[in-house]
Coordinates of C-alpha atoms in Angstrom, one line a residue:
X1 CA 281.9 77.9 -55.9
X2 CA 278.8 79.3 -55.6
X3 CA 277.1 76.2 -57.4
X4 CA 278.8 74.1 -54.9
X5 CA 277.3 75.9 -51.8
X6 CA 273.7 75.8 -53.7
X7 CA 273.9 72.4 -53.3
X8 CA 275.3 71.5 -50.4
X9 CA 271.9 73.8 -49.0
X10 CA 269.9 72.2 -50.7
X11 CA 271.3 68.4 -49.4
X12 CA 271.0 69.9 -45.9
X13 CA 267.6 70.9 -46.2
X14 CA 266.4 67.7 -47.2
X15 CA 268.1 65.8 -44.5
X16 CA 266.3 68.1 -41.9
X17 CA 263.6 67.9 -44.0
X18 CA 263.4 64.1 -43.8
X19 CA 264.6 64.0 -39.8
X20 CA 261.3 66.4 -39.3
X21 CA 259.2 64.0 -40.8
X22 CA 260.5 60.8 -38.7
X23 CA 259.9 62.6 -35.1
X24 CA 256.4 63.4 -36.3
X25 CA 255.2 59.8 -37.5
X26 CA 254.1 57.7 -34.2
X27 CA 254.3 53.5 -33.9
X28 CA 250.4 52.7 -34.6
X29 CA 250.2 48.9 -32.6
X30 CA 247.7 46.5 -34.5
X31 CA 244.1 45.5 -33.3
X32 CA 244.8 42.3 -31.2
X33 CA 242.0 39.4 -31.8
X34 CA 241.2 38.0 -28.1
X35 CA 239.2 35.3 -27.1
X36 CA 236.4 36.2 -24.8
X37 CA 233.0 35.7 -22.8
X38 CA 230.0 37.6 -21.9
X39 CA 229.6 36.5 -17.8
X40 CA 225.8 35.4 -17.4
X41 CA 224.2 34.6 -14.3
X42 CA 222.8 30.9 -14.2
X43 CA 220.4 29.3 -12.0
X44 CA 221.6 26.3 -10.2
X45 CA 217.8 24.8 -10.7
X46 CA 218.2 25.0 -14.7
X47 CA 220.9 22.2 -14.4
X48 CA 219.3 18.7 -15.0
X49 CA 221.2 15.9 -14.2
X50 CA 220.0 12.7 -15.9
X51 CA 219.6 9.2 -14.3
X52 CA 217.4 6.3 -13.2
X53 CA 214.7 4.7 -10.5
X54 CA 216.9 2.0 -8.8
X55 CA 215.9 0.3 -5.5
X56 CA 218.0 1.5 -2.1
X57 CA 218.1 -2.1 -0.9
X58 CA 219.4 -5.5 -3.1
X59 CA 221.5 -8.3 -2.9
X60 CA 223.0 -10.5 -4.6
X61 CA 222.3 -14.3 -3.9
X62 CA 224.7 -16.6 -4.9
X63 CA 224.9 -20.0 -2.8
X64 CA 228.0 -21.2 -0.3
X65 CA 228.6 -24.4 -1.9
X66 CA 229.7 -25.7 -5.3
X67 CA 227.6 -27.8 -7.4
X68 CA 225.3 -27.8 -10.5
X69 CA 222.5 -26.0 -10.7
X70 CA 219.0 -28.4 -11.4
X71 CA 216.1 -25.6 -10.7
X72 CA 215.3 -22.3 -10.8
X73 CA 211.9 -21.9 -10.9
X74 CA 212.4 -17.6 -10.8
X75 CA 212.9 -15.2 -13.4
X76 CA 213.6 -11.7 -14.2
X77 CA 210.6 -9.5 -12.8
X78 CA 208.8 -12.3 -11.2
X79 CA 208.1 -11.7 -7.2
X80 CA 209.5 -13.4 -4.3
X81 CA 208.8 -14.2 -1.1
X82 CA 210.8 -14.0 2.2
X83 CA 212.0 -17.5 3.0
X84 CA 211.0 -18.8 -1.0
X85 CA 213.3 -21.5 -2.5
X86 CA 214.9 -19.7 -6.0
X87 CA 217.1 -21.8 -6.9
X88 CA 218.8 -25.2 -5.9
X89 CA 221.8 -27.9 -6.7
X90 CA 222.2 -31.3 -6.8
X91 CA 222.1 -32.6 -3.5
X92 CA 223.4 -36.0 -3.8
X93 CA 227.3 -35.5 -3.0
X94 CA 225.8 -33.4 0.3
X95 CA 223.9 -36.0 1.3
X96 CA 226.5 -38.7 0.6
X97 CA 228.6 -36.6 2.9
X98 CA 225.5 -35.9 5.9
X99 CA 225.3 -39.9 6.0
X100 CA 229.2 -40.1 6.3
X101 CA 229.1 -37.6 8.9
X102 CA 226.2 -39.3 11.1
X103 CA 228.3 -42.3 10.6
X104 CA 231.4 -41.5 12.2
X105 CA 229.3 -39.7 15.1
X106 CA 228.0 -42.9 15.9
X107 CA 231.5 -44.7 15.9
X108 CA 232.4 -42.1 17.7
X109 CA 229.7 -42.6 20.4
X110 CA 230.3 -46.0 20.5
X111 CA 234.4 -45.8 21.3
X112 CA 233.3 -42.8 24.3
X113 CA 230.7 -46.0 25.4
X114 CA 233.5 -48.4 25.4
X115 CA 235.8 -46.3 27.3
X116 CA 233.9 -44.9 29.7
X117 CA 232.9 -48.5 30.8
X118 CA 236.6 -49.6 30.7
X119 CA 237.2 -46.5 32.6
X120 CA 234.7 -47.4 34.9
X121 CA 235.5 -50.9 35.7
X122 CA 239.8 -50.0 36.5
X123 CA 238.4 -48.1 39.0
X124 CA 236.5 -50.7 40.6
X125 CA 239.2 -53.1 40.1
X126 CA 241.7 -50.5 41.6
X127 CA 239.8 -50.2 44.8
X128 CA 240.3 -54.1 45.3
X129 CA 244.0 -53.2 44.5
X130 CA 243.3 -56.2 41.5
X131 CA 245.2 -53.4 39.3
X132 CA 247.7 -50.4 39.0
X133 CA 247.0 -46.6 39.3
X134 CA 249.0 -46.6 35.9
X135 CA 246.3 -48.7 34.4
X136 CA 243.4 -46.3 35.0
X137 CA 245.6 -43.8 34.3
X138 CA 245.7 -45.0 30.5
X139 CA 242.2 -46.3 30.7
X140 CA 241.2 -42.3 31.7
X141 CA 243.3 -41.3 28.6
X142 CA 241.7 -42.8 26.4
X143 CA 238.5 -41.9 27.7
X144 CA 239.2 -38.5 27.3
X145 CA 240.5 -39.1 23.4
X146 CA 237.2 -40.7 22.4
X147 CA 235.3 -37.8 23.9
X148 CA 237.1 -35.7 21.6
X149 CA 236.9 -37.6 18.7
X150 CA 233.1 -37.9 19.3
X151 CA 233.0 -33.9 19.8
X152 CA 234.6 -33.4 16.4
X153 CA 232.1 -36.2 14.8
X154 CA 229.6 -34.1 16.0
X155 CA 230.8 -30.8 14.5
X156 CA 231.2 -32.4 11.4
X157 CA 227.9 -33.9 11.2
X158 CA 226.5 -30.2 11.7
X159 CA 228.3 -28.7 9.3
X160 CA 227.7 -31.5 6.5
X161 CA 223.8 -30.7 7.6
X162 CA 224.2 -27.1 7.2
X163 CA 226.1 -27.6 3.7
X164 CA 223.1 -29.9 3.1
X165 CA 220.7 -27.1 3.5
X166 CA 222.6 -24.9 1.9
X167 CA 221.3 -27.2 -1.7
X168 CA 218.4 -24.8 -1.9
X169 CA 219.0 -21.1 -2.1
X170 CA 216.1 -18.8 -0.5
X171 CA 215.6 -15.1 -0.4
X172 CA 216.7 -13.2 2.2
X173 CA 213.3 -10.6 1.6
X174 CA 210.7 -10.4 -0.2
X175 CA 210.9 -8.5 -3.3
X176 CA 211.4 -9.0 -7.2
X177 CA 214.2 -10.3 -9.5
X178 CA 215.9 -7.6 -11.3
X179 CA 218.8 -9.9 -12.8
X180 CA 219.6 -13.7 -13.4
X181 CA 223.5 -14.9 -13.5
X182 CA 223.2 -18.9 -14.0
X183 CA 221.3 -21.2 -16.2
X184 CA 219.8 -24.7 -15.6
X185 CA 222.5 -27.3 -15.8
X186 CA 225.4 -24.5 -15.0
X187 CA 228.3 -25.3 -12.2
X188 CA 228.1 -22.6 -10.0
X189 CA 231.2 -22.1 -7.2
X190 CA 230.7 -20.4 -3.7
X191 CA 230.1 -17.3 -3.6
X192 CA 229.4 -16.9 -7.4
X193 CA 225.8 -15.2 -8.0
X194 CA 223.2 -16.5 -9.4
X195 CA 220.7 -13.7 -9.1
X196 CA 219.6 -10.2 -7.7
X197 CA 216.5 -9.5 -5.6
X198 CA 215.6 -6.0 -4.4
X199 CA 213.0 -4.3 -2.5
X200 CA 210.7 -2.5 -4.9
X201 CA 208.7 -0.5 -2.0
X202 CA 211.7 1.7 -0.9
X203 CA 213.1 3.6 -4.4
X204 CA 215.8 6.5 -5.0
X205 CA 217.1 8.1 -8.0
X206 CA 221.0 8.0 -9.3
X207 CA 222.3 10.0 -11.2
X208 CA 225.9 10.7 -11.8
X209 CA 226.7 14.6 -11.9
X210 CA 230.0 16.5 -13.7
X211 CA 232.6 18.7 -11.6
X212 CA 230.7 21.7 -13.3
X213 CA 227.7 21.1 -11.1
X214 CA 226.6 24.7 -10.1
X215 CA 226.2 24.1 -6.2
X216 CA 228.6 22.1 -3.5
X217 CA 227.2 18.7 -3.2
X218 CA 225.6 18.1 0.7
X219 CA 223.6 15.4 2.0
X220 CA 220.0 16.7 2.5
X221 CA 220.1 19.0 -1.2
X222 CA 216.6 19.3 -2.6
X223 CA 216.0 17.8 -6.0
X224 CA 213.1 17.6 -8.2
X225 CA 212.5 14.7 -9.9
X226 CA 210.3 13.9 -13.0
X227 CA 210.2 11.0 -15.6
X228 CA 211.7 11.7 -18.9
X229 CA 208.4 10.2 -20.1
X230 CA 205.8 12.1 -18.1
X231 CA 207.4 15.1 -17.4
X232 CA 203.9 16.0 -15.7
X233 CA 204.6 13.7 -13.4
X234 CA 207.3 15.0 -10.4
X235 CA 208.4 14.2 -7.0
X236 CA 210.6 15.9 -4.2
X237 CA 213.7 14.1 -3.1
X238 CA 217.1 14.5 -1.0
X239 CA 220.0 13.7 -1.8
X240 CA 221.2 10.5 0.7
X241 CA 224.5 9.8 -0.6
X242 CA 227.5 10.9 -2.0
X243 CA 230.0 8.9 -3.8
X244 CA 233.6 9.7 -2.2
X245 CA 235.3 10.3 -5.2
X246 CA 234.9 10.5 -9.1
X247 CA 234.8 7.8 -11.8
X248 CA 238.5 7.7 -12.9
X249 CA 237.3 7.4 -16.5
X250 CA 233.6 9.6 -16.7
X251 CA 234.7 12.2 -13.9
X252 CA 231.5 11.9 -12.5
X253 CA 230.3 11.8 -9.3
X254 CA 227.4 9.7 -8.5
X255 CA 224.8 10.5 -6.4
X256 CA 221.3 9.1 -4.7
X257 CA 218.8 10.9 -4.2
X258 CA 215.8 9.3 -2.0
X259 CA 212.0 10.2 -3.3
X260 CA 209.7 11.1 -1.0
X261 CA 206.5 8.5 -1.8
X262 CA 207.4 8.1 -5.2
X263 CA 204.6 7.5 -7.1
X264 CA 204.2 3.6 -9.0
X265 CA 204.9 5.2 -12.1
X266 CA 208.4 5.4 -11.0
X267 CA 209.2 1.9 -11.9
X268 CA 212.9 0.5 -11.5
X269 CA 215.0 1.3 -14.4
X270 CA 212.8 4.3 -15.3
X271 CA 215.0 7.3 -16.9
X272 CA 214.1 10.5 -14.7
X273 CA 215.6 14.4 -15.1
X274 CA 216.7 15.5 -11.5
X275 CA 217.4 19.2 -11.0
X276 CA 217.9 21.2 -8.2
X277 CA 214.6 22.8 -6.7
X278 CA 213.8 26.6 -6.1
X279 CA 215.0 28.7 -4.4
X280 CA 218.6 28.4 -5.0
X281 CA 220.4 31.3 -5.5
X282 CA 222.2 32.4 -9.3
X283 CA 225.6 32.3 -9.9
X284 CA 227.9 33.9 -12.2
X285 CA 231.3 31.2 -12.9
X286 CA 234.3 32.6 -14.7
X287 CA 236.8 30.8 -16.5
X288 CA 240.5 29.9 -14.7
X289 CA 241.8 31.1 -17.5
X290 CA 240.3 34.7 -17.8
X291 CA 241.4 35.5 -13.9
X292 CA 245.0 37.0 -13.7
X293 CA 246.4 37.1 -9.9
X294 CA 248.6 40.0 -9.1
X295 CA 249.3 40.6 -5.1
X296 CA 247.3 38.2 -3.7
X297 CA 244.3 40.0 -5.7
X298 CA 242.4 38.5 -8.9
X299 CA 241.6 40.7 -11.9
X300 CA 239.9 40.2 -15.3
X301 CA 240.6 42.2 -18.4
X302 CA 237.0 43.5 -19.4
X303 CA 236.6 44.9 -22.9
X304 CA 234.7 48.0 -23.1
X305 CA 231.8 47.4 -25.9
X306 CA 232.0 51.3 -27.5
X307 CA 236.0 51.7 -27.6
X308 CA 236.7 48.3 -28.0
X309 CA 239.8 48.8 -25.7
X310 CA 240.5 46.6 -22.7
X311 CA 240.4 47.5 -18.9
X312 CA 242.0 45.6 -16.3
X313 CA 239.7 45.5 -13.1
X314 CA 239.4 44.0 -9.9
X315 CA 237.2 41.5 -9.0
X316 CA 236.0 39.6 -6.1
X317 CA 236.4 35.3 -6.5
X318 CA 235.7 32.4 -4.6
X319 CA 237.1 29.0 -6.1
X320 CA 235.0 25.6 -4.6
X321 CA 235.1 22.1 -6.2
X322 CA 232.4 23.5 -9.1
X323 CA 235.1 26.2 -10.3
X324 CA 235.3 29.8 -9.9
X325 CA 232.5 32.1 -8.9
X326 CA 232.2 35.8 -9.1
X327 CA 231.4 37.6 -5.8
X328 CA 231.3 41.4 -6.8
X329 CA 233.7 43.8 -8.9
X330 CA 232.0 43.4 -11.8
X331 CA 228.2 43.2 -13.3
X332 CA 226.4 40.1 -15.3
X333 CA 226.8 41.2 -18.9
X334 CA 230.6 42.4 -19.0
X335 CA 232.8 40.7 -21.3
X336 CA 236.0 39.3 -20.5
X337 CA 238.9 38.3 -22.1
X338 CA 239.3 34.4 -21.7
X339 CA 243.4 34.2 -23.2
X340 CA 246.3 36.2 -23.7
X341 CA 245.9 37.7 -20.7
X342 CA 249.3 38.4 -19.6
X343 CA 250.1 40.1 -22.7
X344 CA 247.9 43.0 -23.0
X345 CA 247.9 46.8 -22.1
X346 CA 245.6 48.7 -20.3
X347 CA 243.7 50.6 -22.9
X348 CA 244.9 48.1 -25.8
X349 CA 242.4 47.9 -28.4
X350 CA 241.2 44.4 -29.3
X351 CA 238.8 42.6 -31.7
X352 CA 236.8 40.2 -30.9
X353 CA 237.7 37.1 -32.4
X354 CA 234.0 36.3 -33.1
X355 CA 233.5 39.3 -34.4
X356 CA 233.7 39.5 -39.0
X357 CA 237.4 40.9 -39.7
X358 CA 236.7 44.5 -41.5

């Protein structure tokens, strides 16, 4: 009996023994690896967008009529004059046609002569009542109908003259050839072009810029721009135009940006470096993803660099067509955690996911 009790003590003093231990050991949670980013200010000016010299005004010459194409005494680079023949098709079906033309005008004249005289004469005869009112009446009629036809024989005559002209294609300005679209010998339809004249004197730079570009895009934004060949070698520019929306494919947006007296180094088709000029601000962007909202306010998870523990802290944003920008709450040089941001605790110890695993 006594045996038994013995060891029915001894049972429950290892059960309490083992209960004791259980409340005293406490749930240890793991380091967490998070993804994150050390916010540095940039200056917009250290952005360089990259593009090239192209002239603000060309066109494309093409001519209005069809037919085949027998000179073109022009070629890439070569300099034109205002009013210069460039090019020119066989004339001989619009001439065929401007002889037609003339032809039927003068039929025409001569049925308007005819009737007019007939005209004239039932009128004489009608005062001598040798005739009818009915008579002049028809005579008047057909008066009037070769005065018509003679007005549209006219018409026609102009406009086969005008298609006649219209052999020899002439620039519009004067300036140089930048591109050639037809050959000797070549059919070429209305419209079609054949090649491109610009103005060399007045030139801009294009450039096509990213949705990251650090600063809103405005008409008048100060630019320098340099060669990529002669760095040395910079002008001050604008920007002039915008384009209204970005290339479905690149998502870019292109810009022009006129020079101010560029110099004739900048030549058209010259690669140039465009970036902002001084005295633009710096900014400080954070990623979408690292911004939790909570109340109509934005925070950011910082991670404390000596505890490696997070902290959840409020921050002042502004969001523009460039991204997010920071405002105030927090210094350049904090780091912030960039994912998993709706799954940690405040005072959660993390590892950097950069960072060697111990």
């Amino acid at each position: 009996m006594m045996a038994r009790a013995l060891a029915l003590g001894g049972l429950l003093a290892s059960a309490l023994l083992l209960s004791g231990c259980k409340q005293g050991t406490k749930t240890v949670e793991p380091v967490r690896p998070v993804l994150s980013v050390v916010l540095k200010p940039t200056s917009p000016g250290a952005t360089v967008a990259v593009g090239t010299v192209q002239p603000r005004y060309q066109t494309n010459l093409g001519f209005r009529v069809l037919g085949r194409l027998i000179a073109r005494p022009v070629n890439v680079g070569d300099m034109v004059r205002e009013g210069q023949m460039v090019a020119a098709i066989d004339p001989t079906a619009l001439e065929l046609a401007m002889h037609a033309a003339r032809a039927d005008l003068a039929k025409a004249q001569a049925a308007l002569e005819n009737a007019s005289s007939t005209e004239e004469r039932k009128k004489m005869l009608l005062k001598s009542d040798a005739t009818t009112k009915q008579t002049l009446d028809d005579a008047e009629q057909v008066r009037a109908g070769a005065q018509a036809s003679m007005a549209r024989a006219q018409a026609n005559l102009t406009k086969a003259t005008e298609q006649f002209d219209h052999a020899q294609l002439k620039a519009d300005f004067a300036g140089v050839v930048t591109a050639v679209s037809a050959n000797v010998g070549q059919v070429v339809s209305p419209g079609e072009t054949v090649m491109t004249v610009a103005r060399p004197d007045i030139r801009e730079a294009v450039v096509d810029v990213g949705e990251d570009f650090p600063v809103p895009l405005t008409v008048g934004l100060p630019f320098t721009v340099s060669l990529q060949l002669l760095p040395a070698i910079q002008v001050q520019g604008q920007i002039r135009e915008i384009a209204p929306q970005a290339d479905q494919v690149t998502r870019m947006r292109r810009i022009r940006i006129a020079l101010n007296a560029p110099p004739e180094s900048f030549r058209l088709g010259s690669t140039i470096s465009a970036r902002l000029s001084h005295g633009e601000p710096l900014v400080v962007q954070v990623p979408a993803s690292a911004v939790l909202t909570q109340d109509g306010n934005s925070f950011v998870w910082t991670i404390e660099p000596h505890t490696q523990t997070v902290s959840l802290r409020k921050v002042d944003l502004s969001e523009d067509e460039h991204g997010i920008r920071l405002n105030g709450g927090l210094e350049p040089g904090a780091r912030i955690v960039t994912a998993g941001i709706h799954s940690l605790k405040q005072g959660q110890q993390v590892r950097i996911q950069q960072d060697p695993i111990p």
